[in-house]
XYZ file of C-alpha atoms in Angstrom:
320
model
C 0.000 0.000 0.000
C 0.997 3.854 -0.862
C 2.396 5.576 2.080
C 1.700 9.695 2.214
C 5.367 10.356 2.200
C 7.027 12.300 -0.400
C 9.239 10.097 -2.530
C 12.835 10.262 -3.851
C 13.549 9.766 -7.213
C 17.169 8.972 -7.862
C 16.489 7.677 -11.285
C 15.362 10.894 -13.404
C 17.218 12.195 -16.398
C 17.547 15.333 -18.188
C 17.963 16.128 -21.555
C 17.919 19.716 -22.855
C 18.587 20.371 -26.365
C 22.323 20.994 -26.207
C 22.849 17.647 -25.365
C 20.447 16.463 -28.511
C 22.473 18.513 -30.770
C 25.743 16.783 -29.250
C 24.126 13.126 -29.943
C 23.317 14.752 -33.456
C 26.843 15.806 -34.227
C 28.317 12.101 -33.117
C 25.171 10.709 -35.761
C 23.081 9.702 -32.994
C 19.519 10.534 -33.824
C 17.478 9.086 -31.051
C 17.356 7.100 -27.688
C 17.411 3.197 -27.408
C 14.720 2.827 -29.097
C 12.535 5.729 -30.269
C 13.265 9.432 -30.695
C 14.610 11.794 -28.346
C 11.939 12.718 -25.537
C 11.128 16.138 -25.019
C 11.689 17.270 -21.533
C 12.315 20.452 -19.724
C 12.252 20.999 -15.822
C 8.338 21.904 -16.198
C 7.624 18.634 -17.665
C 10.105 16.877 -14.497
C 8.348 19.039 -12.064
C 4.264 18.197 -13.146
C 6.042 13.727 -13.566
C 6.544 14.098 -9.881
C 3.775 16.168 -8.808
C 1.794 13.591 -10.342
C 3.575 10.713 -8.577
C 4.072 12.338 -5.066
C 7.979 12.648 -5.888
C 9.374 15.745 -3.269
C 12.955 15.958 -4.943
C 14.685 13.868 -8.157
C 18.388 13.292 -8.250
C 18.977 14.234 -11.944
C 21.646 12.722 -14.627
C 22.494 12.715 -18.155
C 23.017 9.564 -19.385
C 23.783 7.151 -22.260
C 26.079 8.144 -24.480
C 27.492 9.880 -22.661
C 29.993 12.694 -23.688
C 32.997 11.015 -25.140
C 33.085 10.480 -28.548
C 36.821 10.572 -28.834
C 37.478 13.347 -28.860
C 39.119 13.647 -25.157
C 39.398 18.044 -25.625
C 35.600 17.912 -26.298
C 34.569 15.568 -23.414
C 36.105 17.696 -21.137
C 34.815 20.369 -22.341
C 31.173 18.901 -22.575
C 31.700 17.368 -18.536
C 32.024 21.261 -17.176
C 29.125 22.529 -19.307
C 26.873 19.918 -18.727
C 27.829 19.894 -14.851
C 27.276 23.301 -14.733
C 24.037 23.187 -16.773
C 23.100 20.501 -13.350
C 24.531 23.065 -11.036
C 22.277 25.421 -12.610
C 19.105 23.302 -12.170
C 19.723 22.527 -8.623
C 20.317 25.937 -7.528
C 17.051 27.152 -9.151
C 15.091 24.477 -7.197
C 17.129 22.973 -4.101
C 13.859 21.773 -2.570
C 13.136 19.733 -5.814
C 15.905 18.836 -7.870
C 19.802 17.406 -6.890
C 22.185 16.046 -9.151
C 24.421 13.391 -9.989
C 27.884 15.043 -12.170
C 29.175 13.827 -15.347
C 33.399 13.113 -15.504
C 35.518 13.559 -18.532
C 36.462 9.801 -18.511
C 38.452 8.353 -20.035
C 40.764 11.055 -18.835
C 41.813 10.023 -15.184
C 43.295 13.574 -14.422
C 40.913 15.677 -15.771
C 37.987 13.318 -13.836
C 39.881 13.889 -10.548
C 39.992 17.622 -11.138
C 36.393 17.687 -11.868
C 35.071 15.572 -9.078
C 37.142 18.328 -6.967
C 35.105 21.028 -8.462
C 31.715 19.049 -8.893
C 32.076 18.434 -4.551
C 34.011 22.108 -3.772
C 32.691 24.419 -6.386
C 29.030 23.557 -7.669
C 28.088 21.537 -4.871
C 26.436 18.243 -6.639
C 25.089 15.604 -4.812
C 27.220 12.583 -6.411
C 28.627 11.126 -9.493
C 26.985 9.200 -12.585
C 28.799 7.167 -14.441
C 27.893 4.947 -17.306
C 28.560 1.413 -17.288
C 31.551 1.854 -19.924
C 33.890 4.142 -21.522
C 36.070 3.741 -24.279
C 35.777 0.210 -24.416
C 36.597 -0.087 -20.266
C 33.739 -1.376 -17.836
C 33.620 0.581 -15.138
C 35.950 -1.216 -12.054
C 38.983 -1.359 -14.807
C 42.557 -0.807 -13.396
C 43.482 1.880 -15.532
C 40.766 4.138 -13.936
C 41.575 3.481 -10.225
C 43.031 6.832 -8.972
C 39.291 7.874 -9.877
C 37.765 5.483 -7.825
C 40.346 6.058 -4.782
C 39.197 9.930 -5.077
C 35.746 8.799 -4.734
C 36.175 7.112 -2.247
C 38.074 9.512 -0.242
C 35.114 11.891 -1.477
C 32.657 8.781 -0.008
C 31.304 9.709 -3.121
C 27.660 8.544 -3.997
C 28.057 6.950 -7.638
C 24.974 6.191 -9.649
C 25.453 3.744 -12.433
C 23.567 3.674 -15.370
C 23.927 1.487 -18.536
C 24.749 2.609 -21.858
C 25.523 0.623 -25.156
C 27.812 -2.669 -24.882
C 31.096 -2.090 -26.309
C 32.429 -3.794 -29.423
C 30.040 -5.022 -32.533
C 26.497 -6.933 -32.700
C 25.767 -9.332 -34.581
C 24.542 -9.025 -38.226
C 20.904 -8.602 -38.657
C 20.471 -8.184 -34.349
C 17.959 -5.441 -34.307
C 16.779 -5.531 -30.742
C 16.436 -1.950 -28.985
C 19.729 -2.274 -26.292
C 18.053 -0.971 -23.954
C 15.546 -4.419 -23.696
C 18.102 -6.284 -22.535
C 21.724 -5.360 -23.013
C 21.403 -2.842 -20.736
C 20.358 -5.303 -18.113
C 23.136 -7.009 -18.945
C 25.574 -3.747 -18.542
C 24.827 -3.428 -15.337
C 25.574 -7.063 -14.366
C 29.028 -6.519 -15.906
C 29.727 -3.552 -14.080
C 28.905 -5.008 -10.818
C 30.915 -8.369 -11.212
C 33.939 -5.982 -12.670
C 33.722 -4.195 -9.692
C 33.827 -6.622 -6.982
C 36.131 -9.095 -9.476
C 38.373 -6.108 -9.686
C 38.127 -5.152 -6.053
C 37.032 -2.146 -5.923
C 34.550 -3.152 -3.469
C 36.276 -4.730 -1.090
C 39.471 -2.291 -1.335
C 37.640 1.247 -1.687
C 34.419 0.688 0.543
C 32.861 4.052 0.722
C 32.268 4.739 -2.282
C 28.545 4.364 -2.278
C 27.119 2.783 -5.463
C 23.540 2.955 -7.180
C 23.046 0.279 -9.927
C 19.834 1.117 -12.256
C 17.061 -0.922 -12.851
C 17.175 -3.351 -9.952
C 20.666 -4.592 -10.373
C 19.445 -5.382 -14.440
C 20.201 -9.602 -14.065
C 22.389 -9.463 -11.261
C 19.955 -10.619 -9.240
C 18.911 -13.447 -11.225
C 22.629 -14.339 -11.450
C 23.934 -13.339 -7.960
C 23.829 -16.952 -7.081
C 25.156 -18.646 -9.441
C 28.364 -15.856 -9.297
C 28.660 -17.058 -5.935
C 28.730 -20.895 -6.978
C 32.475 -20.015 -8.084
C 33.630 -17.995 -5.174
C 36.325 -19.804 -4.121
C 37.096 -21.034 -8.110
C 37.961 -17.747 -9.801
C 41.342 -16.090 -10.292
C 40.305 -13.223 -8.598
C 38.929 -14.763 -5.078
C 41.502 -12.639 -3.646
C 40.177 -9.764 -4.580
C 36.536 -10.041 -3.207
C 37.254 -12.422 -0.072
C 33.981 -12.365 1.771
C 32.007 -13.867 -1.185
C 30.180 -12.526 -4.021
C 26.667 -12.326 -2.041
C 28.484 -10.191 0.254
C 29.619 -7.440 -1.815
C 26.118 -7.894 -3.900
C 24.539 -6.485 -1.353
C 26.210 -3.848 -0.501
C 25.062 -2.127 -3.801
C 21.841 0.231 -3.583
C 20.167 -0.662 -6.441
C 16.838 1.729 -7.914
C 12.989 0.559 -8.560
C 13.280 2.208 -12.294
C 11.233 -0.243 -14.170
C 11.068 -2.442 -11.969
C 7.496 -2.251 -10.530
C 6.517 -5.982 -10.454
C 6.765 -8.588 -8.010
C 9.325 -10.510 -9.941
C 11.818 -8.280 -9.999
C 10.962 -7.039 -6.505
C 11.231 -10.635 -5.457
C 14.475 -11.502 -7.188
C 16.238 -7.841 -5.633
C 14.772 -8.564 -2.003
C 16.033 -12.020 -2.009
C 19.837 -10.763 -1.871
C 19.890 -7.446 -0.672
C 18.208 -5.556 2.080
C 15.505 -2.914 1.666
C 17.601 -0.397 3.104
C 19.516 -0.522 0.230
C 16.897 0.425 -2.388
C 15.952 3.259 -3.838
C 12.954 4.836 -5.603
C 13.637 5.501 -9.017
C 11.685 6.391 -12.637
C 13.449 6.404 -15.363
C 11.760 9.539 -16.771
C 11.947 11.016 -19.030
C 13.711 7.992 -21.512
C 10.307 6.123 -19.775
C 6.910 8.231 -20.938
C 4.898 9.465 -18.169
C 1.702 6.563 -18.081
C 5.065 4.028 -18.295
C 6.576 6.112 -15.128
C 2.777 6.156 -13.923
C 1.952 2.460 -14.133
C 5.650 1.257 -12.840
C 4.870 3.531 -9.485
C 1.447 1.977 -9.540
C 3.442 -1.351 -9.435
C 5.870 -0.590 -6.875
C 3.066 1.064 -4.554
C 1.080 -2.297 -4.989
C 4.097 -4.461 -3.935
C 3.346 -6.518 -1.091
C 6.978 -7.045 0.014
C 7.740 -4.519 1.932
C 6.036 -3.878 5.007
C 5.455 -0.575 6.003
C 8.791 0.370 7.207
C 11.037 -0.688 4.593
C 8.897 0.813 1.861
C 9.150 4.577 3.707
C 12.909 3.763 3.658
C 12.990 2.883 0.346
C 10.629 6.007 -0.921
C 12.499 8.239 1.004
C 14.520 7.338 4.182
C 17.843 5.859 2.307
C 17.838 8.683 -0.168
C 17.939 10.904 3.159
C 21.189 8.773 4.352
C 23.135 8.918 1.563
C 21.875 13.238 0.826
C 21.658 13.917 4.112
C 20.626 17.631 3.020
C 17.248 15.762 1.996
C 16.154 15.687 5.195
C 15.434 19.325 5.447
C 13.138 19.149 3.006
C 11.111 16.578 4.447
């Protein structure tokens, strides 16, 4: 059942023009699967009205701003952080952000995360599940992840396209299933790699319910003490697993609800929409879902509307 209180949405995108006309200029014409949505803070604002949502952490998100051109993305991470800056300062009660970084350039990134944390005051870092054919949790970007952590950075993860080729004739919108599948990589690379285990603060946010890491997260734990990199993750793969905070974004079944809650705790999820890459009935009828969810009792579903969001922004909860 619904509860009164008003929800966090840490799943909620932006997408002004200037960052159409980027995807344009790289020959990118639409989303996953359709056209670019409209959207403008308006639109955002009426979405959560609608859906009793008090403040959304906003991102970007896939494709990102590299294109390989490594002047460019750094020049695209400051104007799109300060376009979020922007956003947040016109509406503190209603809007916080998560910052883009200029990866794959490690030095720039740390330079930005100072300024995104010192200067414009952001709420926490996205980043997308790869860049420049790296998974997030690779070794070459770990003096970014040790600054994060020293930041205890909150890091929301969100999928973007696989790296390397499809397969001829495969003409299935990515984000179906690969992304699902993005964010499963991601999350083994980064407690395969040790990032988890090594750099603990650093708060992480997968989308989408964990994609199929919860379908999987047993059978990656089958192997525990088979893989080369046991070492690296040495209190099991169910233990770092749920020490991710994962988002409802359309997720608002029992299934997936089921699968999540079966490994990780409900103080570790998060409310989340998806909107505006998600239309507003979709963002409608997957709230309807989660508020019908018989799961959590009452409790765990005020933490997961609102009280973890207010533990990991801590600002949130003068705004309550």
């Amino acid at each position: 059942m619904a509860s009164q209180i008003q929800r966090v949405d840490v799943h909620h995108h932006v997408l002004p023009d200037f960052y159409k006309d980027v995807q344009r200029a790289a020959g990118i014409m639409g989303s996953a699967y359709q056209a670019f949505p409209e959207w403008s803070v308006d639109k955002s604002l009426a979405l959560m009205d609608s859906l009793r949502i008090g403040t959304s952490i906003v991102s970007f998100t896939s494709p990102g701003i590299f294109y390989g051109d490594i002047a460019q993305t750094r020049e695209l991470a400051r104007r799109f952080n300060d376009f979020l800056a922007e956003t947040v300062s016109a509406r503190p009660d209603r809007f916080g952000a998560f910052a883009f970084l200029p990866l794959p350039d490690v030095e720039a990134s740390i330079a930005e995360i100072g300024r995104i944390y010192d200067e414009l005051h952001l709420d926490g870092i996205c980043l997308l599940t790869s860049v420049d054919e790296r998974y997030i949790g690779h070794p070459d970007f770990w003096p970014v992840y040790e600054e994060l952590n020293r930041r205890k950075a909150v890091v929301f993860i969100h999928p973007c396209y696989p790296p390397g080729t499809e397969a001829r004739g495969w003409d299935i919108p990515r984000m179906l299933i690969d992304y699902p599948f993005e964010t499963t990589r991601v999350a083994t690379n980064l407690i395969f790699n040790g990032v988890m285990e090594k750099l603990p603060d650093i708060r992480f946010i997968l989308s989408h319910a964990g994609g199929t890491l919860p379908m999987l997260a047993h059978r990656i734990s089958l192997f525990d003490k088979k893989t080369k990199q046991q070492g690296n993750y040495p209190k099991g793969a169910l233990h770092y697993i749920s020490k991710f905070f994962y988002d409802t974004a359309l997720s608002g079944h029992p299934a997936p609800l089921n699968a999540l809650t079966a490994f990780v705790p409900p103080s570790q999820i998060l409310f989340g929409t998806d909107y505006p890459y998600v239309s507003e009935d979709i963002a409608a009828s997957e709230t309807s879902g989660f508020d019908a969810y018989s799961g959590f009792d009452n409790e765990q579903r005020l933490s997961v509307e609102r009280g973890a969001a207010e533990l990991l922004f801590p600002r949130l909860k003068k705004l309550a």
